[in-house]
Amino acid sequence: MGQIKEMEMIMKKILPIMALVSFSVISFAKDNYDEKCSLVKNVEIGLSVYPTIIESINNYFLNNGIDVGNVSKTRKIINYKDWYIAEVEVENGEPVVILINKVNNKLSVKGLFGGTAAPEKTIYAIRREFKKKNPNVPSILLNCYVPVGEPFNN
């Protein structure tokens, strides 16, 4: 019985310290995330690169026999340096997330995620897939991308 009381006393002393350490780690991670993600910018409709991004996506669909029509709605486009992630809806299919890289002033689709072919539609699967196929994509772009709509924002 004495050992149980002793353990209870130890736990009463340790739990507040554990909670403080846990809170500090979470706060540090959030602050670090917020600071780094401030470097990732939203691409708004009025920016000159916006129509070029949409055009490159539509051309990619057409040139690669992806029969989904054109982009019908842009949910979100983010940018870091020469890389972009676009989450879009299409005329004849499920929403897709597209990774785009700008090289020599030309946009090139480097990855496509979504549609019925994607078995797991979580942010972790998107990040993993894009990084696997494009090891040079900045981690900050992948880590700061937060999906806007279904089925990716689970």
C-alpha atoms as an extended CHARMM CRD file, in Angstrom:
* protein
*
       154  EXT
         1         1  MET       CA              0.0000000000        0.0000000000        0.0000000000  PROA      1               0.0000000000
         2         2  GLY       CA              2.9210000000        2.3280000000        0.7510000000  PROA      2               0.0000000000
         3         3  GLN       CA              4.2870000000        1.9220000000       -2.7730000000  PROA      3               0.0000000000
         4         4  ILE       CA              0.9730000000        2.9870000000       -4.3030000000  PROA      4               0.0000000000
         5         5  LYS       CA              0.8670000000        6.1460000000       -2.1860000000  PROA      5               0.0000000000
         6         6  GLU       CA              4.4820000000        6.8770000000       -3.1080000000  PROA      6               0.0000000000
         7         7  MET       CA              3.7040000000        6.4570000000       -6.8230000000  PROA      7               0.0000000000
         8         8  GLU       CA              0.6720000000        8.7490000000       -6.5020000000  PROA      8               0.0000000000
         9         9  MET       CA              2.8380000000       11.4380000000       -4.9070000000  PROA      9               0.0000000000
        10        10  ILE       CA              5.4710000000       11.1040000000       -7.6220000000  PROA      10              0.0000000000
        11        11  MET       CA              2.8290000000       11.3190000000      -10.3600000000  PROA      11              0.0000000000
        12        12  LYS       CA              1.3080000000       14.4320000000       -8.7750000000  PROA      12              0.0000000000
        13        13  LYS       CA              4.7300000000       16.0820000000       -8.9700000000  PROA      13              0.0000000000
        14        14  ILE       CA              5.6090000000       14.8560000000      -12.4750000000  PROA      14              0.0000000000
        15        15  LEU       CA              2.3140000000       15.4550000000      -14.3130000000  PROA      15              0.0000000000
        16        16  PRO       CA              2.4520000000       19.2840000000      -14.1600000000  PROA      16              0.0000000000
        17        17  ILE       CA              6.0540000000       19.1980000000      -15.4290000000  PROA      17              0.0000000000
        18        18  MET       CA              5.1000000000       16.8150000000      -18.2510000000  PROA      18              0.0000000000
        19        19  ALA       CA              2.2080000000       19.0660000000      -19.2250000000  PROA      19              0.0000000000
        20        20  LEU       CA              4.4730000000       22.1290000000      -19.2690000000  PROA      20              0.0000000000
        21        21  VAL       CA              7.0870000000       20.3680000000      -21.4090000000  PROA      21              0.0000000000
        22        22  SER       CA              4.4040000000       19.0970000000      -23.7850000000  PROA      22              0.0000000000
        23        23  PHE       CA              2.8770000000       22.5730000000      -24.0950000000  PROA      23              0.0000000000
        24        24  SER       CA              6.3150000000       24.1100000000      -24.7420000000  PROA      24              0.0000000000
        25        25  VAL       CA              7.1350000000       21.6310000000      -27.4970000000  PROA      25              0.0000000000
        26        26  ILE       CA              3.7640000000       22.1730000000      -29.1720000000  PROA      26              0.0000000000
        27        27  SER       CA              4.1140000000       25.9620000000      -28.9180000000  PROA      27              0.0000000000
        28        28  PHE       CA              7.6240000000       25.8530000000      -30.3960000000  PROA      28              0.0000000000
        29        29  ALA       CA              6.4750000000       23.6520000000      -33.2810000000  PROA      29              0.0000000000
        30        30  LYS       CA              3.5070000000       25.9310000000      -34.0020000000  PROA      30              0.0000000000
        31        31  ASP       CA              5.6240000000       29.1070000000      -33.8830000000  PROA      31              0.0000000000
        32        32  ASN       CA              8.2560000000       27.5210000000      -36.1090000000  PROA      32              0.0000000000
        33        33  TYR       CA              5.5330000000       26.3450000000      -38.5330000000  PROA      33              0.0000000000
        34        34  ASP       CA              3.8920000000       29.7910000000      -38.6400000000  PROA      34              0.0000000000
        35        35  GLU       CA              7.2110000000       31.5720000000      -39.1660000000  PROA      35              0.0000000000
        36        36  LYS       CA              8.3120000000       29.3050000000      -42.0160000000  PROA      36              0.0000000000
        37        37  CYS       CA              4.8830000000       29.1820000000      -43.6410000000  PROA      37              0.0000000000
        38        38  SER       CA              4.8210000000       32.9590000000      -43.8360000000  PROA      38              0.0000000000
        39        39  LEU       CA              7.3730000000       32.4940000000      -46.6390000000  PROA      39              0.0000000000
        40        40  VAL       CA              4.8290000000       30.5050000000      -48.6770000000  PROA      40              0.0000000000
        41        41  LYS       CA              2.5170000000       32.8360000000      -50.5840000000  PROA      41              0.0000000000
        42        42  ASN       CA             -1.0190000000       32.4850000000      -51.9150000000  PROA      42              0.0000000000
        43        43  VAL       CA             -1.4090000000       33.0230000000      -55.6400000000  PROA      43              0.0000000000
        44        44  GLU       CA             -4.4900000000       35.1630000000      -56.1380000000  PROA      44              0.0000000000
        45        45  ILE       CA             -6.5800000000       35.4690000000      -59.3120000000  PROA      45              0.0000000000
        46        46  GLY       CA             -5.2810000000       38.9690000000      -60.0770000000  PROA      46              0.0000000000
        47        47  LEU       CA             -1.6140000000       37.9740000000      -60.2080000000  PROA      47              0.0000000000
        48        48  SER       CA             -0.0690000000       37.7260000000      -63.6680000000  PROA      48              0.0000000000
        49        49  VAL       CA              1.1170000000       34.1430000000      -63.0870000000  PROA      49              0.0000000000
        50        50  TYR       CA             -2.4040000000       32.9170000000      -62.2310000000  PROA      50              0.0000000000
        51        51  PRO       CA             -3.7350000000       32.4350000000      -65.8010000000  PROA      51              0.0000000000
        52        52  THR       CA             -0.4300000000       30.8330000000      -66.8170000000  PROA      52              0.0000000000
        53        53  ILE       CA             -0.7880000000       28.2690000000      -64.0160000000  PROA      53              0.0000000000
        54        54  ILE       CA             -4.3470000000       27.4010000000      -65.0600000000  PROA      54              0.0000000000
        55        55  GLU       CA             -3.2880000000       27.1790000000      -68.7080000000  PROA      55              0.0000000000
        56        56  SER       CA             -0.3840000000       24.8650000000      -67.8750000000  PROA      56              0.0000000000
        57        57  ILE       CA             -2.7160000000       22.5770000000      -65.9010000000  PROA      57              0.0000000000
        58        58  ASN       CA             -5.2950000000       22.4610000000      -68.7250000000  PROA      58              0.0000000000
        59        59  ASN       CA             -2.5370000000       21.7790000000      -71.2860000000  PROA      59              0.0000000000
        60        60  TYR       CA             -1.1470000000       19.0000000000      -69.1020000000  PROA      60              0.0000000000
        61        61  PHE       CA             -4.5570000000       17.3110000000      -68.9790000000  PROA      61              0.0000000000
        62        62  LEU       CA             -4.9940000000       17.6280000000      -72.7440000000  PROA      62              0.0000000000
        63        63  ASN       CA             -1.4570000000       16.5450000000      -73.7020000000  PROA      63              0.0000000000
        64        64  ASN       CA             -1.4810000000       13.5250000000      -71.3870000000  PROA      64              0.0000000000
        65        65  GLY       CA             -4.9020000000       12.1550000000      -72.3130000000  PROA      65              0.0000000000
        66        66  ILE       CA             -6.4170000000       12.9530000000      -68.9280000000  PROA      66              0.0000000000
        67        67  ASP       CA            -10.0830000000       13.2420000000      -69.8180000000  PROA      67              0.0000000000
        68        68  VAL       CA            -11.3350000000       15.5660000000      -67.0850000000  PROA      68              0.0000000000
        69        69  GLY       CA            -11.9260000000       18.6780000000      -69.1350000000  PROA      69              0.0000000000
        70        70  ASN       CA            -10.5160000000       21.9620000000      -67.8970000000  PROA      70              0.0000000000
        71        71  VAL       CA            -10.0970000000       23.5220000000      -64.4780000000  PROA      71              0.0000000000
        72        72  SER       CA            -13.5620000000       24.6870000000      -63.4430000000  PROA      72              0.0000000000
        73        73  LYS       CA            -12.6830000000       26.1410000000      -60.0420000000  PROA      73              0.0000000000
        74        74  THR       CA             -9.4940000000       27.0110000000      -58.2120000000  PROA      74              0.0000000000
        75        75  ARG       CA             -9.6220000000       26.1540000000      -54.5370000000  PROA      75              0.0000000000
        76        76  LYS       CA             -6.1190000000       27.2880000000      -53.6650000000  PROA      76              0.0000000000
        77        77  ILE       CA             -2.7280000000       27.9490000000      -55.2330000000  PROA      77              0.0000000000
        78        78  ILE       CA              0.3810000000       28.4630000000      -53.1180000000  PROA      78              0.0000000000
        79        79  ASN       CA              3.9160000000       29.3490000000      -54.1260000000  PROA      79              0.0000000000
        80        80  TYR       CA              7.4230000000       29.0920000000      -52.7340000000  PROA      80              0.0000000000
        81        81  LYS       CA             10.2900000000       30.1900000000      -54.9680000000  PROA      81              0.0000000000
        82        82  ASP       CA              9.8130000000       28.3800000000      -58.3240000000  PROA      82              0.0000000000
        83        83  TRP       CA              7.3240000000       25.7970000000      -57.0420000000  PROA      83              0.0000000000
        84        84  TYR       CA              3.5210000000       25.8630000000      -56.8610000000  PROA      84              0.0000000000
        85        85  ILE       CA              0.8030000000       23.6380000000      -55.4800000000  PROA      85              0.0000000000
        86        86  ALA       CA             -2.6700000000       24.0610000000      -56.9370000000  PROA      86              0.0000000000
        87        87  GLU       CA             -5.8260000000       22.4480000000      -55.5820000000  PROA      87              0.0000000000
        88        88  VAL       CA             -8.4850000000       22.6090000000      -58.2940000000  PROA      88              0.0000000000
        89        89  GLU       CA            -11.8130000000       21.2280000000      -59.3700000000  PROA      89              0.0000000000
        90        90  VAL       CA            -12.2530000000       20.0200000000      -62.9360000000  PROA      90              0.0000000000
        91        91  GLU       CA            -15.2270000000       19.8510000000      -65.3040000000  PROA      91              0.0000000000
        92        92  ASN       CA            -15.4980000000       16.0510000000      -65.5020000000  PROA      92              0.0000000000
        93        93  GLY       CA            -13.8760000000       14.4730000000      -62.4880000000  PROA      93              0.0000000000
        94        94  GLU       CA            -12.8590000000       14.6160000000      -58.8880000000  PROA      94              0.0000000000
        95        95  PRO       CA            -10.7290000000       17.4640000000      -57.5210000000  PROA      95              0.0000000000
        96        96  VAL       CA             -6.9670000000       17.2170000000      -57.9660000000  PROA      96              0.0000000000
        97        97  VAL       CA             -3.8490000000       18.6210000000      -56.3550000000  PROA      97              0.0000000000
        98        98  ILE       CA             -1.1020000000       19.5440000000      -58.7980000000  PROA      98              0.0000000000
        99        99  LEU       CA              2.5810000000       20.2290000000      -58.2270000000  PROA      99              0.0000000000
       100       100  ILE       CA              4.1120000000       22.7010000000      -60.6830000000  PROA      100             0.0000000000
       101       101  ASN       CA              7.7020000000       23.8430000000      -61.1480000000  PROA      101             0.0000000000
       102       102  LYS       CA              8.9080000000       26.9210000000      -63.0020000000  PROA      102             0.0000000000
       103       103  VAL       CA             12.1230000000       26.3350000000      -64.9490000000  PROA      103             0.0000000000
       104       104  ASN       CA             13.5230000000       28.8690000000      -67.4300000000  PROA      104             0.0000000000
       105       105  ASN       CA             10.2920000000       30.9170000000      -67.1430000000  PROA      105             0.0000000000
       106       106  LYS       CA              8.1950000000       27.9060000000      -68.1790000000  PROA      106             0.0000000000
       107       107  LEU       CA              5.7090000000       26.1620000000      -65.9050000000  PROA      107             0.0000000000
       108       108  SER       CA              5.7710000000       22.3910000000      -65.8980000000  PROA      108             0.0000000000
       109       109  VAL       CA              3.4200000000       20.0180000000      -64.0810000000  PROA      109             0.0000000000
       110       110  LYS       CA              5.5570000000       17.7030000000      -61.9370000000  PROA      110             0.0000000000
       111       111  GLY       CA              2.8910000000       15.8050000000      -60.0760000000  PROA      111             0.0000000000
       112       112  LEU       CA             -0.8180000000       15.1230000000      -60.0160000000  PROA      112             0.0000000000
       113       113  PHE       CA             -2.7060000000       13.7150000000      -57.0660000000  PROA      113             0.0000000000
       114       114  GLY       CA             -6.3670000000       12.8710000000      -56.8350000000  PROA      114             0.0000000000
       115       115  GLY       CA             -9.1910000000       11.4170000000      -58.7950000000  PROA      115             0.0000000000
       116       116  THR       CA            -10.4290000000        7.8900000000      -58.3310000000  PROA      116             0.0000000000
       117       117  ALA       CA             -6.9040000000        6.4620000000      -58.7180000000  PROA      117             0.0000000000
       118       118  ALA       CA             -5.7120000000        7.8640000000      -55.3950000000  PROA      118             0.0000000000
       119       119  PRO       CA             -6.5840000000        5.2960000000      -52.7170000000  PROA      119             0.0000000000
       120       120  GLU       CA             -5.5220000000        7.4710000000      -49.7790000000  PROA      120             0.0000000000
       121       121  LYS       CA             -6.4520000000       11.1420000000      -50.0870000000  PROA      121             0.0000000000
       122       122  THR       CA             -4.8070000000       12.6170000000      -47.0240000000  PROA      122             0.0000000000
       123       123  ILE       CA             -2.3350000000       15.4640000000      -46.8350000000  PROA      123             0.0000000000
       124       124  TYR       CA              0.3300000000       12.9770000000      -45.7770000000  PROA      124             0.0000000000
       125       125  ALA       CA             -0.2210000000       10.8830000000      -48.9000000000  PROA      125             0.0000000000
       126       126  ILE       CA             -0.0470000000       13.9950000000      -51.0860000000  PROA      126             0.0000000000
       127       127  ARG       CA              3.1960000000       15.1710000000      -49.4960000000  PROA      127             0.0000000000
       128       128  ARG       CA              4.7330000000       11.6890000000      -49.6630000000  PROA      128             0.0000000000
       129       129  GLU       CA              3.8060000000       11.2080000000      -53.3280000000  PROA      129             0.0000000000
       130       130  PHE       CA              5.0630000000       14.6190000000      -54.4530000000  PROA      130             0.0000000000
       131       131  LYS       CA              8.3470000000       14.2800000000      -52.5220000000  PROA      131             0.0000000000
       132       132  LYS       CA              8.9480000000       10.7600000000      -53.8460000000  PROA      132             0.0000000000
       133       133  LYS       CA              8.5630000000       11.8480000000      -57.4710000000  PROA      133             0.0000000000
       134       134  ASN       CA             10.2500000000       15.2500000000      -56.9870000000  PROA      134             0.0000000000
       135       135  PRO       CA             12.9880000000       15.0740000000      -54.3500000000  PROA      135             0.0000000000
       136       136  ASN       CA             13.9520000000       18.7010000000      -55.0490000000  PROA      136             0.0000000000
       137       137  VAL       CA             10.5490000000       20.1460000000      -54.1610000000  PROA      137             0.0000000000
       138       138  PRO       CA             11.0340000000       22.4020000000      -51.1110000000  PROA      138             0.0000000000
       139       139  SER       CA              9.7640000000       20.7260000000      -47.9540000000  PROA      139             0.0000000000
       140       140  ILE       CA              8.4620000000       24.0860000000      -46.7590000000  PROA      140             0.0000000000
       141       141  LEU       CA              5.9910000000       24.1530000000      -49.6730000000  PROA      141             0.0000000000
       142       142  LEU       CA              4.7520000000       20.6310000000      -48.9660000000  PROA      142             0.0000000000
       143       143  ASN       CA              4.5770000000       21.1240000000      -45.2060000000  PROA      143             0.0000000000
       144       144  CYS       CA              2.7210000000       24.4330000000      -45.4610000000  PROA      144             0.0000000000
       145       145  TYR       CA              0.1250000000       23.1960000000      -47.9510000000  PROA      145             0.0000000000
       146       146  VAL       CA             -3.1720000000       22.6570000000      -46.1680000000  PROA      146             0.0000000000
       147       147  PRO       CA             -5.9850000000       21.2660000000      -48.3380000000  PROA      147             0.0000000000
       148       148  VAL       CA             -9.1260000000       23.3340000000      -48.7040000000  PROA      148             0.0000000000
       149       149  GLY       CA            -11.8300000000       20.8800000000      -49.6950000000  PROA      149             0.0000000000
       150       150  GLU       CA            -12.9720000000       17.2970000000      -49.9040000000  PROA      150             0.0000000000
       151       151  PRO       CA            -11.6200000000       14.7030000000      -50.3530000000  PROA      151             0.0000000000
       152       152  PHE       CA             -8.1960000000       15.9970000000      -49.2750000000  PROA      152             0.0000000000
       153       153  ASN       CA             -8.9630000000       17.7840000000      -46.0020000000  PROA      153             0.0000000000
       154       154  ASN       CA             -9.7180000000       14.6680000000      -43.9700000000  PROA      154             0.0000000000
